[in-house]
Coordinates of C-alpha atoms in Angstrom, one line a residue:
Chain A
X123 CA -37.8 70.1 -53.1
X124 CA -38.2 67.4 -50.5
X125 CA -39.3 64.9 -53.1
X126 CA -36.6 65.1 -55.1
X127 CA -34.6 64.5 -52.6
X128 CA -36.3 61.4 -51.7
X129 CA -35.9 60.6 -54.8
X130 CA -31.9 60.7 -54.4
X131 CA -31.8 59.2 -51.3
X132 CA -33.8 56.1 -52.8
X133 CA -31.5 56.0 -55.7
X134 CA -28.3 56.2 -53.5
X135 CA -29.7 52.9 -51.6
X136 CA -30.3 51.2 -54.8
X137 CA -27.1 51.9 -55.7
X138 CA -25.4 50.6 -53.2
X139 CA -27.9 47.6 -52.8
X140 CA -26.8 46.7 -56.1
X141 CA -23.2 47.1 -55.8
X142 CA -22.8 45.2 -52.7
X143 CA -24.6 42.2 -54.0
X144 CA -22.2 39.2 -53.1
X145 CA -21.0 37.0 -56.2
X146 CA -22.7 34.3 -55.7
X147 CA -21.3 30.6 -55.8
X148 CA -21.8 28.1 -58.0
X149 CA -23.4 25.7 -55.4
X150 CA -25.6 26.3 -52.7
X151 CA -23.9 24.4 -50.0
X152 CA -21.1 21.7 -49.8
X153 CA -23.7 19.2 -50.2
X154 CA -24.7 20.3 -53.5
X155 CA -20.7 20.3 -54.9
X156 CA -20.2 16.8 -53.8
X157 CA -23.0 15.6 -55.4
X158 CA -22.7 17.7 -59.0
X159 CA -18.8 16.9 -59.0
X160 CA -18.6 13.2 -57.8
X161 CA -16.7 10.9 -59.6
X162 CA -14.4 7.9 -58.7
X163 CA -10.8 9.4 -58.6
X164 CA -8.0 8.5 -60.9
X165 CA -6.1 11.4 -60.6
X166 CA -2.1 11.8 -59.9
X167 CA -2.3 11.2 -56.0
X168 CA -1.6 7.6 -54.8
X169 CA -0.9 5.7 -52.3
X170 CA 1.3 3.1 -53.8
X171 CA 4.3 4.4 -53.4
X172 CA 3.5 4.8 -49.1
X173 CA 2.3 1.0 -49.6
X174 CA 5.9 -0.3 -51.0
X175 CA 7.4 -2.8 -48.7
X176 CA 4.1 -3.6 -47.3
X177 CA 2.9 -7.7 -47.4
X178 CA -1.0 -7.0 -48.7
X179 CA -4.0 -9.1 -49.3
X180 CA -6.7 -7.6 -51.5
X181 CA -10.0 -8.7 -50.1
X182 CA -13.6 -8.4 -51.1
X183 CA -16.4 -8.1 -48.3
X184 CA -19.6 -6.9 -50.0
X185 CA -19.3 -4.3 -52.3
X186 CA -15.9 -2.8 -50.9
X187 CA -12.4 -4.5 -52.1
X188 CA -9.9 -2.8 -50.7
X189 CA -5.7 -4.3 -49.5
X190 CA -5.3 -5.7 -45.4
X191 CA -1.8 -5.9 -44.4
X192 CA -0.9 -9.9 -44.2
X193 CA -0.5 -11.6 -40.7
X194 CA 0.9 -14.6 -40.8
X195 CA 4.2 -13.1 -41.3
X196 CA 4.2 -10.8 -38.6
X197 CA 3.3 -13.6 -35.6
X198 CA 6.6 -14.0 -34.1
X199 CA 5.4 -17.4 -32.8
X200 CA 4.0 -18.8 -36.1
X201 CA 3.7 -21.7 -37.0
X202 CA 2.1 -22.6 -34.3
X203 CA 2.3 -26.3 -34.1
X204 CA 6.1 -26.2 -33.8
X205 CA 5.2 -25.8 -30.2
X206 CA 1.6 -27.0 -29.7
X207 CA 2.3 -30.5 -30.3
X208 CA -0.9 -32.1 -28.5
X209 CA -4.2 -30.4 -28.6
X210 CA -4.8 -27.2 -26.3
X211 CA -7.5 -28.5 -24.1
X212 CA -4.9 -30.9 -23.1
X213 CA -1.9 -29.3 -22.8
X214 CA -3.7 -26.4 -21.0
X215 CA -4.7 -28.4 -18.1
X216 CA -2.1 -31.1 -17.5
X217 CA 0.0 -28.9 -15.0
X218 CA -1.3 -25.5 -16.0
X219 CA -0.1 -23.1 -18.7
X220 CA 3.0 -23.5 -20.4
X221 CA 3.6 -21.9 -23.4
X222 CA 2.8 -17.9 -24.2
X223 CA 3.2 -17.0 -20.2
X224 CA 2.2 -13.3 -21.6
X225 CA -1.1 -14.4 -22.7
X226 CA -4.1 -13.5 -20.9
X227 CA -7.3 -13.7 -21.8
X228 CA -9.2 -10.8 -21.0
X229 CA -11.8 -10.3 -24.1
X230 CA -14.6 -12.0 -22.4
X231 CA -16.0 -13.8 -19.6
X232 CA -15.0 -17.6 -19.0
X233 CA -18.9 -18.5 -20.0
X234 CA -18.2 -16.6 -22.8
X235 CA -15.4 -17.8 -24.6
X236 CA -12.0 -19.6 -23.7
X237 CA -9.1 -20.4 -25.9
X238 CA -10.9 -23.2 -28.1
X239 CA -13.1 -20.0 -29.2
X240 CA -11.0 -19.1 -31.9
X241 CA -8.7 -21.3 -31.7
X242 CA -8.8 -24.9 -33.3
X243 CA -7.4 -27.1 -31.0
X244 CA -6.8 -29.4 -33.6
X245 CA -5.7 -27.4 -36.5
X246 CA -3.4 -24.9 -34.5
X247 CA -2.1 -23.2 -37.8
X248 CA -5.6 -22.3 -38.4
X249 CA -8.2 -20.0 -36.5
X250 CA -11.8 -21.4 -36.7
X251 CA -15.3 -20.4 -36.6
X252 CA -18.0 -20.8 -34.2
X253 CA -19.6 -23.2 -36.0
X254 CA -16.3 -25.2 -36.7
X255 CA -15.2 -23.8 -40.0
X256 CA -11.7 -23.1 -40.6
X257 CA -10.4 -19.4 -41.1
X258 CA -6.7 -18.8 -41.9
X259 CA -5.0 -16.4 -39.9
X260 CA -4.6 -13.8 -42.6
X261 CA -8.9 -13.5 -42.5
X262 CA -8.8 -13.4 -38.6
X263 CA -11.5 -10.3 -38.9
X264 CA -14.1 -13.3 -40.1
X265 CA -13.6 -14.4 -36.3
X266 CA -14.2 -11.2 -35.0
X267 CA -17.0 -10.3 -37.1
X268 CA -19.0 -13.2 -35.9
X269 CA -19.7 -11.1 -32.8
X270 CA -18.9 -8.0 -33.5
X271 CA -20.8 -7.4 -36.4
X272 CA -21.4 -3.9 -36.3
X273 CA -17.9 -3.4 -35.7
X274 CA -17.3 -5.0 -38.9
X275 CA -20.1 -3.1 -41.0
X276 CA -18.3 0.2 -40.0
X277 CA -15.0 -0.8 -40.8
X278 CA -16.1 -2.7 -44.5
X279 CA -17.3 1.0 -45.4
X280 CA -14.0 2.7 -43.2
X281 CA -15.7 4.1 -40.6
X282 CA -13.9 2.1 -38.2
X283 CA -10.2 1.4 -37.7
X284 CA -7.0 3.0 -39.6
X285 CA -5.5 3.3 -42.5
X286 CA -2.0 2.0 -43.4
X287 CA -1.1 5.0 -45.6
X288 CA -2.9 7.8 -47.2
X289 CA -6.2 9.1 -48.5
X290 CA -5.5 8.9 -52.1
X291 CA -6.7 5.3 -53.8
X292 CA -5.6 2.1 -53.7
X293 CA -7.4 1.9 -49.9
X294 CA -5.6 -0.3 -47.6
X295 CA -7.0 -0.3 -44.3
X296 CA -6.0 -2.1 -41.3
X297 CA -7.4 -5.2 -40.3
X298 CA -8.5 -6.1 -36.2
X299 CA -5.6 -7.4 -35.0
X300 CA -3.6 -4.4 -36.0
X301 CA -4.7 -2.7 -33.3
X302 CA -6.3 -4.8 -30.9
X303 CA -4.5 -7.3 -29.2
X304 CA -7.2 -10.1 -29.8
X305 CA -6.5 -11.7 -26.3
X306 CA -7.1 -8.7 -25.0
X307 CA -9.0 -6.3 -27.0
X308 CA -9.7 -3.1 -25.0
X309 CA -7.4 0.3 -25.2
X310 CA -6.0 0.8 -21.8
X311 CA -6.2 4.3 -19.7
X312 CA -3.4 6.8 -19.8
X313 CA -2.2 9.8 -19.8
X314 CA -2.4 12.5 -22.3
X315 CA 0.3 13.2 -24.5
X316 CA 0.5 16.7 -24.2
X317 CA -0.5 19.5 -21.1
X318 CA -0.5 23.2 -22.3
X319 CA 1.5 25.0 -19.3
X320 CA 0.3 28.7 -21.5
X321 CA -3.2 28.0 -21.0
X322 CA -3.1 26.6 -17.0
X323 CA -0.9 30.1 -16.3
X324 CA -3.7 31.9 -18.4
X325 CA -6.5 30.2 -16.1
X326 CA -4.8 30.8 -13.2
X327 CA -4.6 34.6 -13.8
X328 CA -8.5 34.4 -15.1
X329 CA -7.1 35.3 -18.7
X330 CA -8.9 32.3 -20.1
X331 CA -12.1 33.5 -21.9
Chain B
X71 CA 12.9 45.1 -43.0
X72 CA 9.5 44.6 -42.4
X73 CA 7.0 45.4 -45.4
X74 CA 5.7 48.6 -43.7
X75 CA 8.6 49.7 -42.9
X76 CA 10.0 49.7 -46.2
X77 CA 7.1 51.7 -47.8
X78 CA 7.5 54.3 -45.4
X79 CA 10.8 54.7 -46.4
X80 CA 10.4 55.0 -49.7
X81 CA 7.8 57.5 -49.5
X82 CA 9.8 59.4 -47.1
X83 CA 12.9 59.5 -49.3
X84 CA 14.3 57.9 -52.7
X85 CA 17.3 57.9 -51.1
X86 CA 16.9 55.3 -48.7
X87 CA 15.3 53.1 -51.4
X88 CA 18.5 53.7 -53.5
X89 CA 20.1 53.0 -50.2
X90 CA 18.6 49.7 -50.1
X91 CA 19.0 49.0 -53.4
X92 CA 23.3 50.0 -53.2
X93 CA 23.2 47.2 -50.1
X94 CA 22.9 44.5 -52.5
X95 CA 25.8 46.1 -55.0
X96 CA 28.1 47.1 -51.8
X97 CA 31.5 46.3 -52.4
X98 CA 32.1 46.4 -48.7
X99 CA 29.6 43.7 -47.8
X100 CA 30.4 39.7 -47.9
X101 CA 28.9 37.7 -50.7
X102 CA 26.5 35.9 -48.0
X103 CA 25.4 39.6 -47.1
X104 CA 24.8 40.9 -50.6
X105 CA 22.6 37.7 -51.3
X106 CA 20.7 37.8 -48.5
X107 CA 20.2 41.7 -48.8
X108 CA 19.2 40.6 -52.7
X109 CA 16.4 38.0 -51.8
X110 CA 14.9 39.8 -49.0
X111 CA 14.5 42.9 -51.4
X112 CA 13.0 40.1 -53.7
X113 CA 11.0 38.8 -51.3
X114 CA 9.3 42.2 -50.0
X115 CA 8.1 43.5 -53.5
X116 CA 6.6 39.5 -54.8
X117 CA 3.1 39.3 -55.1
X118 CA 0.2 37.6 -53.5
X119 CA 0.6 33.8 -53.9
X120 CA -2.7 33.7 -55.1
X121 CA -1.3 35.2 -57.9
X122 CA 1.6 33.7 -58.7
X123 CA 2.6 32.0 -61.7
X124 CA 4.5 28.4 -61.7
X125 CA 7.1 29.7 -62.1
X126 CA 7.1 32.6 -60.0
X127 CA 6.0 30.1 -57.2
X128 CA 9.2 28.0 -57.4
X129 CA 11.0 31.5 -57.2
X130 CA 10.0 32.1 -54.2
X131 CA 10.6 28.9 -52.5
X132 CA 14.2 28.9 -53.6
X133 CA 14.6 32.1 -52.1
X134 CA 13.3 30.9 -48.8
X135 CA 14.9 27.5 -49.3
X136 CA 18.5 29.8 -49.6
X137 CA 17.4 32.4 -47.0
X138 CA 17.2 29.2 -44.8
X139 CA 20.3 27.8 -45.5
X140 CA 21.9 31.2 -45.1
X141 CA 20.9 31.8 -41.8
X142 CA 21.2 28.7 -40.0
X143 CA 23.3 26.5 -42.5
X144 CA 21.3 24.0 -42.7
X145 CA 18.9 22.9 -45.9
X146 CA 15.3 22.7 -45.9
X147 CA 12.8 21.1 -48.6
X148 CA 9.9 23.1 -49.4
X149 CA 7.3 22.7 -52.3
X150 CA 4.3 24.6 -53.3
X151 CA 2.1 22.4 -54.8
X152 CA -0.9 23.4 -56.5
X153 CA -4.3 21.7 -55.7
X154 CA -4.9 18.1 -57.5
X155 CA -7.6 18.4 -59.8
X156 CA -10.8 16.2 -58.7
X157 CA -10.1 16.6 -55.1
X158 CA -12.2 18.3 -52.2
X159 CA -10.8 17.6 -48.8
X160 CA -13.4 16.8 -45.7
X161 CA -12.8 15.1 -42.4
X162 CA -14.8 13.1 -40.0
X163 CA -14.8 13.0 -36.5
X164 CA -15.7 9.7 -34.4
X165 CA -17.0 11.1 -31.0
X166 CA -17.5 7.3 -29.3
X167 CA -13.8 6.2 -30.4
X168 CA -11.9 9.3 -29.4
X169 CA -10.5 8.7 -25.9
X170 CA -9.0 12.1 -25.1
X171 CA -5.1 10.7 -25.1
X172 CA -4.4 13.7 -26.9
X173 CA -1.6 12.1 -29.3
X174 CA -2.9 14.4 -32.5
X175 CA -2.2 17.5 -30.8
X176 CA 1.8 16.3 -30.2
X177 CA 1.8 15.3 -34.2
X178 CA 0.2 18.4 -35.0
X179 CA 2.8 20.4 -33.4
X180 CA 5.5 18.7 -34.5
X181 CA 4.6 18.2 -38.1
X182 CA 3.7 22.0 -38.1
X183 CA 6.2 23.7 -36.7
X184 CA 4.3 25.2 -34.2
X185 CA 5.9 27.6 -31.8
X186 CA 7.1 26.2 -28.9
X187 CA 7.4 29.1 -26.6
X188 CA 3.5 29.9 -26.3
X189 CA 2.9 26.1 -26.9
X190 CA 0.7 27.2 -29.9
X191 CA -1.9 24.3 -30.7
X192 CA -4.1 24.0 -33.5
X193 CA -6.2 21.0 -32.2
X194 CA -7.8 21.2 -29.1
X195 CA -9.5 18.1 -27.5
X196 CA -12.8 19.2 -25.2
X197 CA -13.4 16.6 -22.4
X198 CA -17.0 16.8 -21.5
X199 CA -19.8 15.1 -19.4
X200 CA -21.8 12.6 -20.7
X201 CA -25.7 13.5 -20.7
X202 CA -25.1 17.1 -20.8
X203 CA -24.5 17.8 -24.8
X204 CA -21.9 20.0 -26.5
X205 CA -21.5 22.5 -23.4
X206 CA -17.9 24.2 -24.6
X207 CA -18.0 27.0 -21.9
X208 CA -17.7 23.9 -19.4
X209 CA -15.4 21.4 -21.3
X210 CA -11.9 20.8 -20.5
X211 CA -9.5 21.3 -23.4
X212 CA -6.9 21.2 -21.0
X213 CA -7.0 18.5 -18.8
X214 CA -4.0 16.6 -16.7
X215 CA -5.4 13.1 -15.8
X216 CA -5.7 9.7 -17.2
X217 CA -8.3 9.3 -19.4
X218 CA -10.7 8.4 -20.7
X219 CA -12.7 9.1 -17.6
X220 CA -15.9 7.5 -16.4
X221 CA -18.8 9.3 -17.2
X222 CA -16.6 11.6 -19.8
X223 CA -16.5 11.5 -23.6
X224 CA -13.9 13.7 -25.9
X225 CA -14.3 15.6 -28.7
X226 CA -11.8 17.6 -31.2
X227 CA -11.9 20.5 -32.8
X228 CA -9.3 22.6 -35.2
X229 CA -9.9 24.7 -38.5
X230 CA -13.1 23.2 -40.0
X231 CA -12.1 24.4 -43.6
X232 CA -15.5 25.9 -44.5
X233 CA -16.6 25.9 -48.0
X234 CA -17.8 29.6 -46.8
X235 CA -15.7 30.8 -45.0
X236 CA -16.5 33.9 -42.9
X237 CA -12.1 34.6 -42.4
X238 CA -11.6 34.7 -45.8
X239 CA -14.3 37.5 -46.4
X240 CA -13.3 39.9 -43.6
X241 CA -9.6 39.8 -44.9
X242 CA -8.4 43.3 -45.9
X243 CA -5.6 42.2 -47.9
X244 CA -6.9 38.8 -49.2
X245 CA -3.9 37.0 -47.2
X246 CA -6.0 34.3 -46.6
X247 CA -8.3 32.7 -49.6
X248 CA -10.1 29.3 -50.0
X249 CA -8.2 26.8 -52.9
X250 CA -9.5 24.7 -55.3
X251 CA -9.4 21.6 -53.2
X252 CA -11.3 22.8 -50.6
X253 CA -8.2 24.2 -48.0
X254 CA -8.2 27.7 -46.3
X255 CA -4.7 28.7 -46.3
X256 CA -2.6 31.6 -45.6
X257 CA -0.5 33.6 -46.8
X258 CA 2.2 34.6 -44.4
X259 CA 3.8 37.2 -46.4
X260 CA 0.8 38.7 -47.3
X261 CA -0.7 39.2 -43.8
X262 CA -0.5 42.1 -41.8
X263 CA -1.9 40.5 -38.7
X264 CA -4.9 43.0 -38.5
X265 CA -6.7 39.4 -36.8
X266 CA -9.9 40.4 -38.5
X267 CA -10.4 36.6 -39.4
X268 CA -9.8 35.4 -35.7
X269 CA -12.9 37.2 -34.7
X270 CA -14.8 36.7 -37.5
X271 CA -13.8 32.7 -37.1
X272 CA -17.1 31.1 -35.1
X273 CA -14.9 28.2 -34.2
X274 CA -11.7 29.3 -32.6
X275 CA -9.7 28.2 -35.4
X276 CA -7.1 30.6 -36.0
X277 CA -3.7 31.7 -33.8
X278 CA -1.9 34.6 -34.1
X279 CA 1.5 35.1 -33.6
X280 CA 2.2 37.7 -30.5
X281 CA 6.0 36.8 -30.9
X282 CA 8.6 35.6 -33.7
X283 CA 7.9 31.6 -34.0
X284 CA 10.6 29.4 -32.8
X285 CA 11.3 25.9 -32.9
X286 CA 14.6 24.1 -32.2
X287 CA 16.6 23.4 -34.8
X288 CA 16.3 19.8 -33.9
X289 CA 12.7 19.7 -34.1
X290 CA 12.4 21.6 -37.2
X291 CA 10.2 19.3 -40.1
X292 CA 12.1 20.4 -43.1
X293 CA 9.4 18.6 -45.3
X294 CA 7.2 22.4 -45.8
X295 CA 5.2 23.6 -47.8
X296 CA 5.1 27.5 -48.9
X297 CA 1.5 27.8 -47.6
X298 CA 1.9 25.2 -44.6
X299 CA 4.6 24.6 -42.1
X300 CA 6.5 26.7 -43.7
X301 CA 8.5 29.0 -40.4
X302 CA 6.0 31.9 -39.6
X303 CA 7.1 35.2 -38.1
X304 CA 6.0 37.8 -35.9
X305 CA 2.7 39.2 -36.1
X306 CA 1.1 36.9 -38.7
X307 CA -2.2 35.0 -38.5
X308 CA -1.9 30.8 -38.7
X309 CA -3.8 27.8 -39.1
X310 CA -4.6 24.4 -39.3
X311 CA -4.4 23.6 -43.1
X312 CA -4.9 19.8 -43.1
X313 CA -1.5 19.4 -43.1
X314 CA -1.0 20.5 -46.7
X315 CA 2.8 19.6 -47.3
X316 CA 1.4 16.0 -46.5
X317 CA -2.3 15.8 -48.1
X318 CA -1.1 17.0 -51.6
X319 CA 1.1 14.0 -51.7
X320 CA -1.9 12.2 -50.8
X321 CA -1.1 11.2 -47.4
X322 CA -3.2 11.7 -44.8
X323 CA -3.0 14.8 -41.7
X324 CA -0.5 14.1 -39.1
X325 CA -3.3 13.9 -36.9
X326 CA -5.1 11.3 -38.7
X327 CA -1.7 9.3 -38.7
X328 CA -1.2 9.4 -35.1
X329 CA -4.8 9.0 -33.5
X330 CA -4.5 5.5 -31.5
X331 CA -8.3 4.1 -32.0
X332 CA -8.9 5.6 -35.4
X333 CA -11.2 7.9 -34.6
X334 CA -10.3 10.5 -37.5
X335 CA -11.1 10.1 -41.3
X336 CA -9.7 12.0 -43.7
X337 CA -10.5 12.0 -47.6
X338 CA -12.0 13.1 -50.6
X339 CA -15.3 14.1 -50.5
X340 CA -15.9 13.8 -54.6
X341 CA -14.7 10.3 -54.8
X342 CA -17.7 7.9 -54.2
X343 CA -15.5 5.5 -53.6
X344 CA -13.8 7.0 -50.4
X345 CA -14.0 6.0 -46.6
X346 CA -15.0 9.3 -45.8
X347 CA -18.4 9.3 -48.3
X348 CA -19.1 6.3 -46.9
X349 CA -19.3 7.7 -43.5
X350 CA -21.0 10.9 -45.0
X351 CA -23.7 8.7 -46.2
X352 CA -24.2 5.7 -43.9
X353 CA -23.9 7.7 -40.3
X354 CA -25.7 10.2 -38.8
X355 CA -23.6 13.2 -39.3
X356 CA -23.5 16.7 -38.3
X357 CA -21.6 20.2 -37.9
X358 CA -21.0 22.3 -35.6
X359 CA -22.8 25.4 -35.8
X360 CA -24.5 24.8 -39.3
X361 CA -27.4 27.5 -38.8
X362 CA -24.6 30.0 -39.7
X363 CA -24.2 28.8 -42.9
X364 CA -20.1 28.6 -43.0
X365 CA -20.7 25.1 -44.6
X366 CA -17.7 23.4 -42.3
X367 CA -16.4 20.1 -44.1
X368 CA -15.6 18.9 -40.8
X369 CA -18.4 16.5 -39.6
X370 CA -19.0 14.4 -36.5
X371 CA -20.0 10.9 -36.0
X372 CA -20.8 8.5 -33.7
X373 CA -20.8 4.9 -33.6

């Protein structure tokens, strides 16, 4: 009699175990799923409608091809030679600064850079590299990439900076000067945009977990 | 009339049920009241969103839009886009870039019609000390001083949209599920407010409505999705949906768009050309509580 009861218990246990087995997912982890179902996206969703009206330029850097915003049209003071009729060194030293009262160089110390590090005193409508090569204003990221090589690699891949529109192709990334003021590129400290008075009240009443 | 009361009355007396039907046919009530009663009746007995056909989905959002119009006199635009094929949403967060500005929290509140009275927020930004690791018990997610503070870093958390979500497992009425594009969503009409999912979530991604959510009419986001930012009701769960009303149109979630430093990256995990894939393949990424096996689709990385 005892053996029969044990048998019944074992049978119930087996039934319970088998019936409660969880339905198996097709993939063991999210990484397996990504690898197995990976393929370039050519679906219906696209950013083209969102990008309409934006002036964009296609660039290729390494194995990455994407769009960036055009720059010259956004500069209020372009073309530069309308004011810069003389070389920048001459205009700067002669009785102090005349133009761009709002521009203060707060990028690196005076030993590392000055106006002529990026601007060509003899060709103010273009930027220049450290070796003197001409760089168009629309490709200003090339000036930044000379020193900020790590950030440039991240930006090319997409880990640095913001998108112009959505996640769907085609990719349109903001360039350096869309977020950073090149003359003072750091982000200022400021107050947070949000304060939750409910949480604060709960803390005062020792109700927060 | 809420669901439970309706069923009680129906089981208690057929006459009550007949009374509810007759309300729609009453010759004394105004046309608007009759239409509203009819809408309420049909909404009460619709099926789970998961089981609906596309026509049924369209019918229900038409009723909801009409109901809103009858109540407030204003119109909203509600959709019920299905998951796109070959899309699996993922998210990456750069801890080095986050400065604690909380622009993402504000944008999320506005975009997702979150309750203003209880100051509900899907996103939390934790301020932590450098060199001490991730100590969430010591972190402050409601600071009020100039940011960033010297010697501190900032880390955002929200719903991680796990690929093996424990909140879905525990739901007794299957009001929450994982869609084909990876989003974990809630059908607010099916939820009974038992809060099991809140207890099951290891990342504090779930929020409960203790009172009826209220948003000032001038601040209501009228671009809504059935599973996303339509107005909720008292006693139901809600959570981050990666802005389903935006992401299923090819846009970025509101928090990604609002972040001034670009710390947030959102994209299609199945597209090898997407930027989030580059992050996962080239950066040292990690996820919170990986040992639990929840498989969150929310990765953290540093410069």
